[in-house]
Coordinates of C-alpha atoms in Angstrom, one line a residue:
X1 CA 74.0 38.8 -74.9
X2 CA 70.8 38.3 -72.6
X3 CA 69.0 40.5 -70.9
X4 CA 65.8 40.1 -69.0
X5 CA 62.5 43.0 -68.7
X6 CA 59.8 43.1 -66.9
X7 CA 56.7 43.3 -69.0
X8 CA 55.3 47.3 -68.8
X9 CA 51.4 47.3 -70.1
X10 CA 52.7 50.0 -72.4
X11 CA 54.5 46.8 -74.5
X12 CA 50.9 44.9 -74.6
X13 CA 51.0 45.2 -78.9
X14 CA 54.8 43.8 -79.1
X15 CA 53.6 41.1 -76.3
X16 CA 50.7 40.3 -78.7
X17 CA 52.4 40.6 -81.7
X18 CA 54.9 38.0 -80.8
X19 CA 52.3 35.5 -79.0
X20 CA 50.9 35.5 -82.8
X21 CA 54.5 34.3 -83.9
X22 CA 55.7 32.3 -81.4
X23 CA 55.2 28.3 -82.0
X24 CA 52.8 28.0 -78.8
X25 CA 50.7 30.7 -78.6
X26 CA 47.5 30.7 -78.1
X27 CA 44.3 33.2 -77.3
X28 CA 45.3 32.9 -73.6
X29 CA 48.9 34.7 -74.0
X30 CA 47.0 37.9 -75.3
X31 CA 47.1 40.7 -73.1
X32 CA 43.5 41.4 -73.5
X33 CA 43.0 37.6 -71.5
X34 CA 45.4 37.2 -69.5
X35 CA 44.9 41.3 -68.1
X36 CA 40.9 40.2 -67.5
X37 CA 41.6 39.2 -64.0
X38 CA 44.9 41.1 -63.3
X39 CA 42.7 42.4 -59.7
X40 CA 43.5 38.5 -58.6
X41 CA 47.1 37.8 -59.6
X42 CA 50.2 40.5 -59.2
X43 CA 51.8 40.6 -63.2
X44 CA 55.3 39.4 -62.9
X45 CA 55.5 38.4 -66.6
X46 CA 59.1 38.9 -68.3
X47 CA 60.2 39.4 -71.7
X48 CA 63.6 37.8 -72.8
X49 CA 66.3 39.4 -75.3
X50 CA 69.5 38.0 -77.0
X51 CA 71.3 40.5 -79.1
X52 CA 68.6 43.3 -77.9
X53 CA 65.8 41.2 -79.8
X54 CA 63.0 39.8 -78.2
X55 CA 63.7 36.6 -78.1
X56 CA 61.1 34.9 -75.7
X57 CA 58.4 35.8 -73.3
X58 CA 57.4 34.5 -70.0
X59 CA 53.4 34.7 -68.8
X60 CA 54.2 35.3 -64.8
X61 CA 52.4 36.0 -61.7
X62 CA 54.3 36.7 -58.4
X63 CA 53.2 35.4 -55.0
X64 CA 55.2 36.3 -52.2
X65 CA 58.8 34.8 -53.5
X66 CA 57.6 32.5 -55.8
X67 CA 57.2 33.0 -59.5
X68 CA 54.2 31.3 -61.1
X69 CA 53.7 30.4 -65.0
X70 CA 50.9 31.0 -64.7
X71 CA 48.5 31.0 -61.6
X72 CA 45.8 32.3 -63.4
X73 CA 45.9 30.4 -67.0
X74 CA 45.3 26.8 -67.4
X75 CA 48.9 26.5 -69.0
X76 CA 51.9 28.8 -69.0
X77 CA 55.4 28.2 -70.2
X78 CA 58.0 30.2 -72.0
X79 CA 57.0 31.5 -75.4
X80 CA 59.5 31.0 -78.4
X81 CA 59.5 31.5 -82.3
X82 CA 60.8 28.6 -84.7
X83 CA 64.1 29.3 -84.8
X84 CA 64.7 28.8 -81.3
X85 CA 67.3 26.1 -80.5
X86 CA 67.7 23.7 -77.3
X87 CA 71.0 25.8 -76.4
X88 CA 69.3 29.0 -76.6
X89 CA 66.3 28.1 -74.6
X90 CA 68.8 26.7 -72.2
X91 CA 70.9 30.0 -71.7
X92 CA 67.3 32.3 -71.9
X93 CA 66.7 29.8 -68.6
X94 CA 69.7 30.6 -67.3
X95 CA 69.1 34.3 -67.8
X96 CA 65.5 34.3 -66.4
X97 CA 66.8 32.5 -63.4
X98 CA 69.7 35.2 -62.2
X99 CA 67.1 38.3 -62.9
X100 CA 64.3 36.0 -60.6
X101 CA 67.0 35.9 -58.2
X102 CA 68.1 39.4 -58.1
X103 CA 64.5 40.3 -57.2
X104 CA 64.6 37.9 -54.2
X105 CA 62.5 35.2 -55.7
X106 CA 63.0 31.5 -54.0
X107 CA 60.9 29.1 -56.0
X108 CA 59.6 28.9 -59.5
X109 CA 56.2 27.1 -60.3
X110 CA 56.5 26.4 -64.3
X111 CA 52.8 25.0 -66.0
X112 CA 54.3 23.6 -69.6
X113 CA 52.0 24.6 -72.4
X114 CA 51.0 20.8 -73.1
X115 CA 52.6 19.1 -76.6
X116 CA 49.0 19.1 -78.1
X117 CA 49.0 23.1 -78.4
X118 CA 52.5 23.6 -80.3
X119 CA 52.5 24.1 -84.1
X120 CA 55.9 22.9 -84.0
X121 CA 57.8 20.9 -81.9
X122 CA 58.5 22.7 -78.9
X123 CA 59.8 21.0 -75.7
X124 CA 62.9 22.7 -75.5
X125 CA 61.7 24.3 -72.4
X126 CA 61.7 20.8 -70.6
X127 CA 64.5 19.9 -71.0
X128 CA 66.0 23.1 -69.7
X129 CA 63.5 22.7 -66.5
X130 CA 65.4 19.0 -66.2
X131 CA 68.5 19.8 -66.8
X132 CA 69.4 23.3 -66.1
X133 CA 67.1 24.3 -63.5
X134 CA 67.0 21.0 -61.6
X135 CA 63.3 20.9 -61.1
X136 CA 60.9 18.0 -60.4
X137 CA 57.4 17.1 -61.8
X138 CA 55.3 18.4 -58.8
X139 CA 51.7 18.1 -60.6
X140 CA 50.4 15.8 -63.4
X141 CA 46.5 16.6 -64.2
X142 CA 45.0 14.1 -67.3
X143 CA 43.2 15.0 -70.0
X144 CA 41.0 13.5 -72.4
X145 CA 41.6 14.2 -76.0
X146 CA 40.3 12.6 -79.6
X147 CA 42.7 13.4 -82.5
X148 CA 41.6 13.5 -85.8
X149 CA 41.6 9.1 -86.1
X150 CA 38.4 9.4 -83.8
X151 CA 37.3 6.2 -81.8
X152 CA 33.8 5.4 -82.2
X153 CA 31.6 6.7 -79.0
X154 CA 30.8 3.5 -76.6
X155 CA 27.4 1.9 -76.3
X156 CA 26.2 4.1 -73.3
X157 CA 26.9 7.0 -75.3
X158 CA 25.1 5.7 -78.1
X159 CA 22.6 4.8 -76.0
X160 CA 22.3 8.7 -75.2
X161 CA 22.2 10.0 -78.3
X162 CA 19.2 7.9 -79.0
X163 CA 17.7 9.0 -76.3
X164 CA 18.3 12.4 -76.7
X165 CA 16.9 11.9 -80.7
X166 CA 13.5 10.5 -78.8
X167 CA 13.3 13.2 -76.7
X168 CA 13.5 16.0 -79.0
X169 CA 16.5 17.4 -77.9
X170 CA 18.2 20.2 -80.6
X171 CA 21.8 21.6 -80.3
X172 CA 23.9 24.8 -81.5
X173 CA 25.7 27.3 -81.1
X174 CA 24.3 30.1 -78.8
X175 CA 25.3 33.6 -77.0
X176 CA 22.7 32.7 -74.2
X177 CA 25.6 32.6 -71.3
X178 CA 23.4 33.4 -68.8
X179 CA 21.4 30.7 -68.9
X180 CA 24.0 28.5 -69.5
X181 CA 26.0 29.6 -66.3
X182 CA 22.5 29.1 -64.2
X183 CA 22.9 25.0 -65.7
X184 CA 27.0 25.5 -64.7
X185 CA 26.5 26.8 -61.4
X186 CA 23.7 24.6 -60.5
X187 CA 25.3 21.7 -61.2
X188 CA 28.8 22.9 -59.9
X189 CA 27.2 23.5 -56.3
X190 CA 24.8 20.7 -56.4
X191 CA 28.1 18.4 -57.0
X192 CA 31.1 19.8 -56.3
X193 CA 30.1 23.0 -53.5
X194 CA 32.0 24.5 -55.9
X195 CA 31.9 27.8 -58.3
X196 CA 32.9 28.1 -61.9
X197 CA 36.7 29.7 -62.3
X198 CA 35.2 32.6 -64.2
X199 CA 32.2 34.4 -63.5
X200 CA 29.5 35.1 -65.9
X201 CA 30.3 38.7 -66.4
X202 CA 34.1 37.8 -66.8
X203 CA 33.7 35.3 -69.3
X204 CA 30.8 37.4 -71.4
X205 CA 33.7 40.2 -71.3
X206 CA 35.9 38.1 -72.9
X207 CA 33.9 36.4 -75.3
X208 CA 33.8 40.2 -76.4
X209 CA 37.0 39.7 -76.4
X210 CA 37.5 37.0 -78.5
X211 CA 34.8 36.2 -80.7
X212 CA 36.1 33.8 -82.9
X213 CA 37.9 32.0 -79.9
X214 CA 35.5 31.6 -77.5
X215 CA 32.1 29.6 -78.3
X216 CA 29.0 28.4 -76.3
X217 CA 26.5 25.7 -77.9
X218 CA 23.8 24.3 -76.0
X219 CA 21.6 21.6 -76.0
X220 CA 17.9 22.7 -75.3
X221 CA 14.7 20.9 -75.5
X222 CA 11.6 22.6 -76.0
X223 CA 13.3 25.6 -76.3
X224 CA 14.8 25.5 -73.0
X225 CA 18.4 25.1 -72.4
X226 CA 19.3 21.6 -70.4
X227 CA 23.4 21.6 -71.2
X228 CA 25.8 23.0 -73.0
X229 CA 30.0 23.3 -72.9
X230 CA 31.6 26.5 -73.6
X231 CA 34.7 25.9 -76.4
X232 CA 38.2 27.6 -76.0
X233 CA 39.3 27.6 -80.3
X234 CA 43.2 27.7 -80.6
X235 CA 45.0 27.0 -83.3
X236 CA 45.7 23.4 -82.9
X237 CA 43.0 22.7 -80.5
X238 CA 39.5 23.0 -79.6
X239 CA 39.0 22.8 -76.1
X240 CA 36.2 22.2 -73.7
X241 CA 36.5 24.7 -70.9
X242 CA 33.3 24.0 -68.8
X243 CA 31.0 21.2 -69.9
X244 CA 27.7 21.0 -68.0
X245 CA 24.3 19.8 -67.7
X246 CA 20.9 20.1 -66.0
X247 CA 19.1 17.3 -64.5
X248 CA 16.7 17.4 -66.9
X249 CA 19.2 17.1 -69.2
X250 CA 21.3 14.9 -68.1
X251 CA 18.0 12.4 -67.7
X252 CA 17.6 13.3 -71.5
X253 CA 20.9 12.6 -72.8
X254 CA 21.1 16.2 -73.3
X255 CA 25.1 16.1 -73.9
X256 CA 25.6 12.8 -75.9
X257 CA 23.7 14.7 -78.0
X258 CA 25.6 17.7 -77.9
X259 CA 29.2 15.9 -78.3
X260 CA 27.5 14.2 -81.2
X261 CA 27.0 17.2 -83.2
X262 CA 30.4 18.6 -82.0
X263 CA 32.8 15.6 -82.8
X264 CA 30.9 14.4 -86.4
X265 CA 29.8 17.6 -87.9
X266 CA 31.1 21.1 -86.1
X267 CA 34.7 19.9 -85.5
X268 CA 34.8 16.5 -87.6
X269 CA 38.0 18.0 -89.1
X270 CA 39.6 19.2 -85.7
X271 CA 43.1 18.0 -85.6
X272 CA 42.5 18.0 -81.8
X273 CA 39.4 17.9 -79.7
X274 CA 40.6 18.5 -75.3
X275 CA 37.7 17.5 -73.4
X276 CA 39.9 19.2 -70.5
X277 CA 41.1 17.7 -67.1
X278 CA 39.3 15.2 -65.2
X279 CA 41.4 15.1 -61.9
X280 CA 41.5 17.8 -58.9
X281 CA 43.8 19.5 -56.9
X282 CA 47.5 18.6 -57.6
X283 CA 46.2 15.6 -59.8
X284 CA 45.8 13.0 -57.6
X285 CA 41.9 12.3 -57.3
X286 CA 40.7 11.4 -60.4
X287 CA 37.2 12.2 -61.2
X288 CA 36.1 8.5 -62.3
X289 CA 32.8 9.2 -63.6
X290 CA 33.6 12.3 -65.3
X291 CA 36.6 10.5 -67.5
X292 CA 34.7 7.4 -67.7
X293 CA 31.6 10.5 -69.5
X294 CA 34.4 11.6 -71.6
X295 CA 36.5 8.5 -72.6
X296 CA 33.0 6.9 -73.9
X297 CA 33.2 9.9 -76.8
X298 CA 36.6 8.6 -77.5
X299 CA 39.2 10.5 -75.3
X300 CA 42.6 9.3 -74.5
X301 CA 44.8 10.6 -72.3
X302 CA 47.1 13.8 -72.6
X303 CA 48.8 14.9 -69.6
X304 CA 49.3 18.8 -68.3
X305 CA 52.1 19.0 -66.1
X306 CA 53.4 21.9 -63.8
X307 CA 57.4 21.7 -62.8
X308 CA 58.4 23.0 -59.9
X309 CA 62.3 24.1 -58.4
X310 CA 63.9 26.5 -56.1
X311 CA 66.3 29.8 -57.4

């Protein structure tokens, strides 16, 4: 009744075909993003079949014997349609699990496609992880996110709007990623000694991509650029995948200002607004200041988790 495939770059339009379908798909799942860095992560990603139709897919990376869903995406999961059921999802587990096996793999690392991303109802895949495959919450990253019942900003976000109004500072949206990632990079090293996950040409590459997905708008005063955030557009969500700021700007409430426009006029209808993860490594060190930035626009807390168990 099952049968498990490894995914062949010769299937990429019947993989991308049923991303569209499935009821947690986004932009990510699409061949043409997930194959931009395929130099950094081996493929292992697997399609599923019951009665010889495709009935789910799997976004996979291999490393050594462990399986990863997926290293290189900030969420993976198994992909279904809506008319999978709880026992299906739990047998397509079952299947995955016996072909992971009879490759030699040990250990499965499984990053759930958060709740917030799923047109419909779609946790069918925990409860397998629970209750099938025996595994354990091993990372718990938060989130900030404003639904469409939107909180008002707090007073020291107000306070940098108005600042940002005296200053002169003007927003919108932009194709100036260069300059943007000079402002991302800065900052990054300056705070962090750290690098951006994607680098400018890999991220102009896919805004090619995926024009309609992938947006930058800045906030620039006197015609100079002094922040901006770079937005990830999926069906259910609008996401904030880097968010960053100058000195300059930050000194001029460069970003109040920006969030401003975003969350009352660009996306004031946005059934959900991700201002992205606020804690590092395997979620235990919360950035204070950055949440404390992102819960004065209103964000609450959503939760990404990654599962972990062993074949």
């Amino acid at each position: 009744m099952w049968e498990v495939k490894r995914y062949e770059a010769s299937g990429a339009a019947q993989w991308n075909d049923f991303v569209v379908q499935s009821k947690q798909g986004t932009f990510l799942f699409d061949r043409g993003y997930m194959d931009y860095h395929q130099a950094r992560f081996a493929d292992h990603s697997l399609l599923v079949y019951r009665k010889q139709r495709l009935f789910a897919l799997l976004p996979a990376n291999s490393e050594g014997t462990t399986i990863w869903s997926h290293q290189g995406l900030t969420y993976g999961g198994l992909l279904t349609t809506d008319h999978a059921t709880v026992a299906e999802v739990a047998e397509a587990f079952e299947a995955i699990n016996a072909f992971l096996k009879s490759e030699g793999f040990l250990r499965v690392v499984y990053k759930a496609v958060p709740w917030i991303y799923h047109r419909l109802p779609a946790e069918e895949d925990l409860y397998a992880l629970t209750n099938i495959c025996q595994a354990r919450l091993s990372v718990r990253h938060v989130s900030s996110m404003l639904t469409a019942r939107r909180l008002r900003f707090t007073e020291s976000r107000k306070s940098g709007v108005r600042k940002a109004m005296r200053e002169g500072i003007s927003v919108g949206e932009s194709t100036d990623y260069p300059s943007f990632w000079r402002i991302l990079e800065g900052n990054l090293a300056r705070q962090y000694d750290a690098r951006p996950v994607h680098t400018l040409q890999e991220m102009q590459l896919l805004h090619s991509r995926f024009p309609e997905n992938i947006r930058l708008f800045l906030a620039s005063k006197d015609g100079q650029p002094v922040g901006g955030t770079v937005i990830f557009e999926t069906p259910q969500v609008v996401h904030t995948q880097y968010i960053s700021a100058s000195l300059e700007g930050k000194a001029c409430g460069a970003l109040d200002a920006l969030f401003d426009f975003l969350l009352h006029e660009r996306y004031r209808e946005a059934q959900c607004f991700d201002f992205g993860k606020s804690s590092d490594g395997d979620g235990h060190a919360l950035n204070r200041s950055l949440i404390f930035q992102k819960e004065g626009f209103g964000g609450r807390a959503v939760c990404y988790d990654w599962y972990e168990y062993d074949l």
